[in-house]
PDB file of C-alpha atoms in Angstrom:
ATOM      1  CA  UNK A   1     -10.949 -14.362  34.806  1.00 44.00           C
ATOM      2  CA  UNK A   2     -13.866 -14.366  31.947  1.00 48.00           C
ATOM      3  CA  UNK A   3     -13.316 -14.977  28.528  1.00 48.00           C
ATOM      4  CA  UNK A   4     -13.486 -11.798  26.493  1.00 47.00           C
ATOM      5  CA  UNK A   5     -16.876 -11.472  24.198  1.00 45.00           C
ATOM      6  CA  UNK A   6     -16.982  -8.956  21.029  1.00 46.00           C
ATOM      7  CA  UNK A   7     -20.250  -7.228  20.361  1.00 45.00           C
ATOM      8  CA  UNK A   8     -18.966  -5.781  17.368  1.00 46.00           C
ATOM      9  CA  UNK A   9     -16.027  -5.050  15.228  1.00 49.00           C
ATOM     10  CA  UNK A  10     -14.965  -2.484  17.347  1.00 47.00           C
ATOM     11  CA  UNK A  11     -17.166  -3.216  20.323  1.00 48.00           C
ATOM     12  CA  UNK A  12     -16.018  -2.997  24.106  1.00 49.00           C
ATOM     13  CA  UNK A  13     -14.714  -6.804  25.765  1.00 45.00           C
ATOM     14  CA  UNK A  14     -16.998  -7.544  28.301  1.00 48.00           C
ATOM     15  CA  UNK A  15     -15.155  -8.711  31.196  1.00 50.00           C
ATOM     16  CA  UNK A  16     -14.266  -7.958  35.025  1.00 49.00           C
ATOM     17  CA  UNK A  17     -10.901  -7.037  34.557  1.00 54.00           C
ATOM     18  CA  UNK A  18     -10.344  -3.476  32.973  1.00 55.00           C
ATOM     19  CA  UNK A  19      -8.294  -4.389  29.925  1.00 59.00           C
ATOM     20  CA  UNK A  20     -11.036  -4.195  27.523  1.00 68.00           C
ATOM     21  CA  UNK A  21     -10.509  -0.076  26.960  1.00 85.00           C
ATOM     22  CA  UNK A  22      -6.956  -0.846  26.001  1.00 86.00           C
ATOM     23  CA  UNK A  23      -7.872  -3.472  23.395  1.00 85.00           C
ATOM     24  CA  UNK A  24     -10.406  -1.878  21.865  1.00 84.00           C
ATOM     25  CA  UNK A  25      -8.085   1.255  21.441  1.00 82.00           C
ATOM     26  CA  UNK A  26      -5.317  -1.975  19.934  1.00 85.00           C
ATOM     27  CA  UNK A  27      -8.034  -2.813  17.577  1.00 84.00           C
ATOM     28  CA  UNK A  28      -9.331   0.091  16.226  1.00 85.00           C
ATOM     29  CA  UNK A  29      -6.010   1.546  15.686  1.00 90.00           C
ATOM     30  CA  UNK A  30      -3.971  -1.806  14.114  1.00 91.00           C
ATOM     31  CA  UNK A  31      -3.752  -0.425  10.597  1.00 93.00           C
ATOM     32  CA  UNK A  32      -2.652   2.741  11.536  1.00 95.00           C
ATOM     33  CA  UNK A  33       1.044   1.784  11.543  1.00 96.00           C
ATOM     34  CA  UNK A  34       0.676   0.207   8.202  1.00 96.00           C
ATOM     35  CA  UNK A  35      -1.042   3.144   6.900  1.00 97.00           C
ATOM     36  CA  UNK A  36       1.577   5.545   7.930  1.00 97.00           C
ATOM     37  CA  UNK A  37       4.706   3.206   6.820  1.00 98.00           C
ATOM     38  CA  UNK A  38       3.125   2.269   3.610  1.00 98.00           C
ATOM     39  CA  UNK A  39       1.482   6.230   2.997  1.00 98.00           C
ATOM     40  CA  UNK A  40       5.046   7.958   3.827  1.00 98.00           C
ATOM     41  CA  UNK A  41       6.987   4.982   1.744  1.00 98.00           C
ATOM     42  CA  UNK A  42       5.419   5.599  -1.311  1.00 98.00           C
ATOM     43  CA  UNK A  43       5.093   8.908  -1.257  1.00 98.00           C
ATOM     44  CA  UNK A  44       8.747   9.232  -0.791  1.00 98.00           C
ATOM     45  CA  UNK A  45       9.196   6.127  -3.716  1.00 97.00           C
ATOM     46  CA  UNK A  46       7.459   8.697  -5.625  1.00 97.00           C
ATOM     47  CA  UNK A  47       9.390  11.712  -5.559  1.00 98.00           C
ATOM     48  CA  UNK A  48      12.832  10.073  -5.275  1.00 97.00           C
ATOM     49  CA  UNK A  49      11.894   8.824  -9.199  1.00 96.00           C
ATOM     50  CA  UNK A  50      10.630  12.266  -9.611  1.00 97.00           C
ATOM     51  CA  UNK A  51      13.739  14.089  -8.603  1.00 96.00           C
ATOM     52  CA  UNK A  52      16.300  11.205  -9.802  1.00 95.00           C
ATOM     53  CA  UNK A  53      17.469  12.833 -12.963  1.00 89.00           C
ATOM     54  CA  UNK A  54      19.243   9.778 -13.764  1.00 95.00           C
ATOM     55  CA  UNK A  55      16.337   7.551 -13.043  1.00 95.00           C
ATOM     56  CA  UNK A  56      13.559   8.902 -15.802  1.00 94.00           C
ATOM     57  CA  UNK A  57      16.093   8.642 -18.941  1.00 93.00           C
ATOM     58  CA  UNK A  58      15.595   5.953 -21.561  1.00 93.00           C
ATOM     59  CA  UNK A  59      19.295   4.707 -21.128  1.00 93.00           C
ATOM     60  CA  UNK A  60      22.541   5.686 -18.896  1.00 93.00           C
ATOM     61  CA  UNK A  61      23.147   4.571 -15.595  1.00 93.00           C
ATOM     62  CA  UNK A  62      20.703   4.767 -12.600  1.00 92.00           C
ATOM     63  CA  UNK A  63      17.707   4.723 -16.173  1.00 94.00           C
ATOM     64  CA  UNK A  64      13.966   3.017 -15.876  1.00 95.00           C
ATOM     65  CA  UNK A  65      15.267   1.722 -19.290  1.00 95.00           C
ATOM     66  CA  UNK A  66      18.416   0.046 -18.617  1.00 95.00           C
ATOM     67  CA  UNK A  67      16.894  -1.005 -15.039  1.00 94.00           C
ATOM     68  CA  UNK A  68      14.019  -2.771 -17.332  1.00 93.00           C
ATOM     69  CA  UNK A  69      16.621  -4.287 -20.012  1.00 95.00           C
ATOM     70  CA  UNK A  70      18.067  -5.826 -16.973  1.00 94.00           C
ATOM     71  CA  UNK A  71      15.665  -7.572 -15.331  1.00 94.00           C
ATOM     72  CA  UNK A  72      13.829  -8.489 -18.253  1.00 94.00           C
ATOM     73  CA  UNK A  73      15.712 -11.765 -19.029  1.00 94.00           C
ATOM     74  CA  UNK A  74      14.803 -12.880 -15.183  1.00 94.00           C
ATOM     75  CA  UNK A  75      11.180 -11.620 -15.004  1.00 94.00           C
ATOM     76  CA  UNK A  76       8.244 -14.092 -14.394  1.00 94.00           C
ATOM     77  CA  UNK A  77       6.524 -11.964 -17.149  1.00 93.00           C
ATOM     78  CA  UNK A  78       8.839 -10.545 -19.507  1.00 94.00           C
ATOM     79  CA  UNK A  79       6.160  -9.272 -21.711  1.00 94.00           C
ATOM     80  CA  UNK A  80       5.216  -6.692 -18.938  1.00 92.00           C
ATOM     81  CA  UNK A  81       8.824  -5.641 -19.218  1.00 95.00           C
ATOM     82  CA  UNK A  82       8.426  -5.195 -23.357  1.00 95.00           C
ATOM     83  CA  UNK A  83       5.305  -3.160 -22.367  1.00 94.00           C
ATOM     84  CA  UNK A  84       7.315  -0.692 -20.226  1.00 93.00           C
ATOM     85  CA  UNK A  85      10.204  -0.963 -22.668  1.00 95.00           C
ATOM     86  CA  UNK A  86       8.654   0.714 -25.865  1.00 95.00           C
ATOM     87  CA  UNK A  87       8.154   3.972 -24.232  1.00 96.00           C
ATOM     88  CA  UNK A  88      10.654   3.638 -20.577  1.00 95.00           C
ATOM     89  CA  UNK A  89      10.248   7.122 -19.725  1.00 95.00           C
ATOM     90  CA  UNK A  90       6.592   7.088 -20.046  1.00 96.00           C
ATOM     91  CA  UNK A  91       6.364   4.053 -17.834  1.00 95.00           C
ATOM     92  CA  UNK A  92       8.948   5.582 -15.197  1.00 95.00           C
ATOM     93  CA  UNK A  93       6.282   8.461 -14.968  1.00 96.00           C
ATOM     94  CA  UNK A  94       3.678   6.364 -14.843  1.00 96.00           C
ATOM     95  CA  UNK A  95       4.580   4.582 -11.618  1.00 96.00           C
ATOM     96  CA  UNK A  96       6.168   7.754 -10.125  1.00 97.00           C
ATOM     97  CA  UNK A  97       2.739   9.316 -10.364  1.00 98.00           C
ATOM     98  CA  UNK A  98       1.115   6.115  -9.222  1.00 98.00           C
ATOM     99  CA  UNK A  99       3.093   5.771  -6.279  1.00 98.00           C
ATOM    100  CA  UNK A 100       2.522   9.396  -4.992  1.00 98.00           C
ATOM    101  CA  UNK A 101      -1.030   8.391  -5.835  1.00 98.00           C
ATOM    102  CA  UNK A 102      -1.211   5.802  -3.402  1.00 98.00           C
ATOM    103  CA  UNK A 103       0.735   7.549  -0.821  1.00 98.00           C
ATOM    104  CA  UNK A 104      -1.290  10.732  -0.707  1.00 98.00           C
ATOM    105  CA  UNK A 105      -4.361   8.226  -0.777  1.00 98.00           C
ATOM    106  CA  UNK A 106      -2.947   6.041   2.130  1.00 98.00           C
ATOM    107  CA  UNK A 107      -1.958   8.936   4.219  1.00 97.00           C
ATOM    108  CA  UNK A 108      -5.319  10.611   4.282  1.00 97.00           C
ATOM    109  CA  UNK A 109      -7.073   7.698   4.279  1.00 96.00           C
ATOM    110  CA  UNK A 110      -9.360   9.190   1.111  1.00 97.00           C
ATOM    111  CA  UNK A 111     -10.305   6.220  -1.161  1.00 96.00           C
ATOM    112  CA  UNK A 112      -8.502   4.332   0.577  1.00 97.00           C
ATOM    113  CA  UNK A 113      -9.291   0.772  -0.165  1.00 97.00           C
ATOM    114  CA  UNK A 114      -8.337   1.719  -3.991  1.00 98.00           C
ATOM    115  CA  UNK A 115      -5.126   3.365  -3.235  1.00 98.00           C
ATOM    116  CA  UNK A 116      -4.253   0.492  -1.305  1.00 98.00           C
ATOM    117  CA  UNK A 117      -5.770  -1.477  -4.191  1.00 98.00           C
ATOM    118  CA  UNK A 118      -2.704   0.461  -6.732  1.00 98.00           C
ATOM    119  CA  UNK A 119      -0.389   0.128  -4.109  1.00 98.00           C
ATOM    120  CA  UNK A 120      -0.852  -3.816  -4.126  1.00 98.00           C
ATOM    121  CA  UNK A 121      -1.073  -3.461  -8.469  1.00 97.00           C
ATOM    122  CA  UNK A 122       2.110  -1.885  -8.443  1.00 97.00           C
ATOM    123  CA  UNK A 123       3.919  -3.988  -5.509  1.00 97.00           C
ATOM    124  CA  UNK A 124       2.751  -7.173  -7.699  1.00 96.00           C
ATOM    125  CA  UNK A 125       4.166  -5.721 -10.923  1.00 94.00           C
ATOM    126  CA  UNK A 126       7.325  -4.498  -9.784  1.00 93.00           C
ATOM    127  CA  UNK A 127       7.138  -8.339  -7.877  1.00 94.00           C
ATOM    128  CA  UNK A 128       6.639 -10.080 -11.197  1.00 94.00           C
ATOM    129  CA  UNK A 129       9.611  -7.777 -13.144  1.00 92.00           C
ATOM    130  CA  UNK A 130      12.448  -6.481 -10.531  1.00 91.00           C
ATOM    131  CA  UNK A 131      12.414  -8.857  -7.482  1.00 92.00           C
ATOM    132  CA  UNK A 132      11.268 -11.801  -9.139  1.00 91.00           C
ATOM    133  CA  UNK A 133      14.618 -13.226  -9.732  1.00 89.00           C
ATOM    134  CA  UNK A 134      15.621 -12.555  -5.895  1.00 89.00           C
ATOM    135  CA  UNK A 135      17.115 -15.983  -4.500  1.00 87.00           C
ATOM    136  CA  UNK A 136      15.842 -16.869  -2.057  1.00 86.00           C
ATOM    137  CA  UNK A 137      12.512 -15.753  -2.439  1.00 82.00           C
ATOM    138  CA  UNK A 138      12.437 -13.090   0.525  1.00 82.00           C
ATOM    139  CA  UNK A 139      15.188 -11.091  -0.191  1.00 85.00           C
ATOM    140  CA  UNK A 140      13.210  -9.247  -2.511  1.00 86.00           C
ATOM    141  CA  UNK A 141      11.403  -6.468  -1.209  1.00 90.00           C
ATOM    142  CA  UNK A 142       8.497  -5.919  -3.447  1.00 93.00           C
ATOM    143  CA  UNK A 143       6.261  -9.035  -2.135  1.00 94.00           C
ATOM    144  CA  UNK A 144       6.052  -8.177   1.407  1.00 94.00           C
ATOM    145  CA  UNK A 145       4.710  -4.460   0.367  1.00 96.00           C
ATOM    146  CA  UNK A 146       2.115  -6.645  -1.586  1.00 96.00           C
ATOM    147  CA  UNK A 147       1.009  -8.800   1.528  1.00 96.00           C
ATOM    148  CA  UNK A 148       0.925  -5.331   3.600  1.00 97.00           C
ATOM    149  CA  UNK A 149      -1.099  -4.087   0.974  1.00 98.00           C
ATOM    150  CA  UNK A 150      -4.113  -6.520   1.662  1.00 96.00           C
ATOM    151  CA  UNK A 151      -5.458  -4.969   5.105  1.00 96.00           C
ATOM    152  CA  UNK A 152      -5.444  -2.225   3.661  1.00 96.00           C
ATOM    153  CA  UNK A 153      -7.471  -3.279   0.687  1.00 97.00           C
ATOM    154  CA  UNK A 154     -10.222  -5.326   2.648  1.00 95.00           C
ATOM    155  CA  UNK A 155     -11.001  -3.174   5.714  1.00 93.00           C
ATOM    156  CA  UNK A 156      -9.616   0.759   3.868  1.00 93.00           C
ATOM    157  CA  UNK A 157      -9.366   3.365   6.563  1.00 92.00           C
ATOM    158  CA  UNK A 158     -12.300   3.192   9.308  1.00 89.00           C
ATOM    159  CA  UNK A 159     -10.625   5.671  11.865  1.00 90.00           C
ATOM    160  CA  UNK A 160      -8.782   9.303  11.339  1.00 91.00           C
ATOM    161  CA  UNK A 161      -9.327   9.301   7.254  1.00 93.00           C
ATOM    162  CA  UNK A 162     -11.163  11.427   4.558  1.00 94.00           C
ATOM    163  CA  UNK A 163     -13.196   8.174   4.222  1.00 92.00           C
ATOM    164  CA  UNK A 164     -14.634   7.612   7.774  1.00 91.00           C
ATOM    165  CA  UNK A 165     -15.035  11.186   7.615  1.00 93.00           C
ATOM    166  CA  UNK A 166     -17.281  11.430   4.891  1.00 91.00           C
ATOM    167  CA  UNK A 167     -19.289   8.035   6.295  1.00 90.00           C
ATOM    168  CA  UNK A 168     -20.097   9.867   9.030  1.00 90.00           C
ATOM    169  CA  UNK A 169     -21.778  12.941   7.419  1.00 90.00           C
ATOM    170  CA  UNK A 170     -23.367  10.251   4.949  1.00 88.00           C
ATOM    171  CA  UNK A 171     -24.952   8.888   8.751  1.00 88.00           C
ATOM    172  CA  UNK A 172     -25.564  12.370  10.025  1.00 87.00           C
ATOM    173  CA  UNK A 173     -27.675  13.551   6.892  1.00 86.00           C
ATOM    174  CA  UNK A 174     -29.289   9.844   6.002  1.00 77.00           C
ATOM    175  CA  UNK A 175     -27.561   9.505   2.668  1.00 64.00           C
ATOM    176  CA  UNK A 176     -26.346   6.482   4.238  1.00 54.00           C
ATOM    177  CA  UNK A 177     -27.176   3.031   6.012  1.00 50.00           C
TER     178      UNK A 177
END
């Protein structure tokens, strides 16, 4: 058998033995998955906070504000947590919003290198404030959405997205190289 050779990103394998349609279908669809889990997760992070009348409340059980007091003792930056602290309701908001943001975003693949790009932002931050004190290390969720975040942000959506749809009209009418 001959070694596989890539013409392009998504170019066809050159060799005698028929798996090359298969692989470049692999290829070209690899960060759909991602896209889908990390699209449909946030979205739904995003409305649970929205419709979690316990959750947007300055104090009380199940609060962004008592959440925050607790963590902020254990945070790698507990300044981040005083910054979400003076106004806790604001800040709950705030990532609610951002995290349907980025889901939306992710899902139809429309700017999708900078939704990915919040997604990552707010997977660092709630990293560096919630999870941080998870022992050991990996038991806290909020780093691995971070690492699948990075795909995302280098290569965005090149296949079934807003984006690659609007590249290729850019092609089709010259607007674009």
């Amino acid at each position: 058998m001959t070694q596989s050779m890539r013409t392009g990103t998504y170019g066809r394998h050159v060799d005698g033995d028929g798996d090359g349609d298969w692989r470049d279908a692999a290829t070209r669809y690899a960060l759909m998955p991602l896209r889908i889990f990390l699209g449909i997760t946030f979205v739904y992070a995003g409305l649970d906070k929205l419709t979690d009348s316990a959750f947007m409340k300055e104090a009380g059980s199940g609060s962004i504000g008592d959440m925050m007091r607790a963590v902020r003792d254990s945070s790698a930056v507990p300044a981040l947590v005083d910054l979400a602290l003076e106004s806790p309701v604001a800040f709950g908001y705030a990532i609610a919003f951002g995290e349907l943001a980025v889901g939306i975003g992710t899902l139809l693949g429309l700017l999708t290198r900078l939704a990915a790009l919040g997604g990552a932002l707010i997977s660092l931050s709630l990293w560096l404030t919630v999870s941080w004190a998870a022992d050991p290390y990996y038991y806290g969720n909020d780093l691995p959405y971070l690492m699948a975040w990075t795909p995302l942000v280098l290569a965005g959506a090149p296949l079934l997205s807003v984006d690659a749809a609007l590249r290729a009209r850019r092609r089709r009418t010259g607007e674009y190289g």
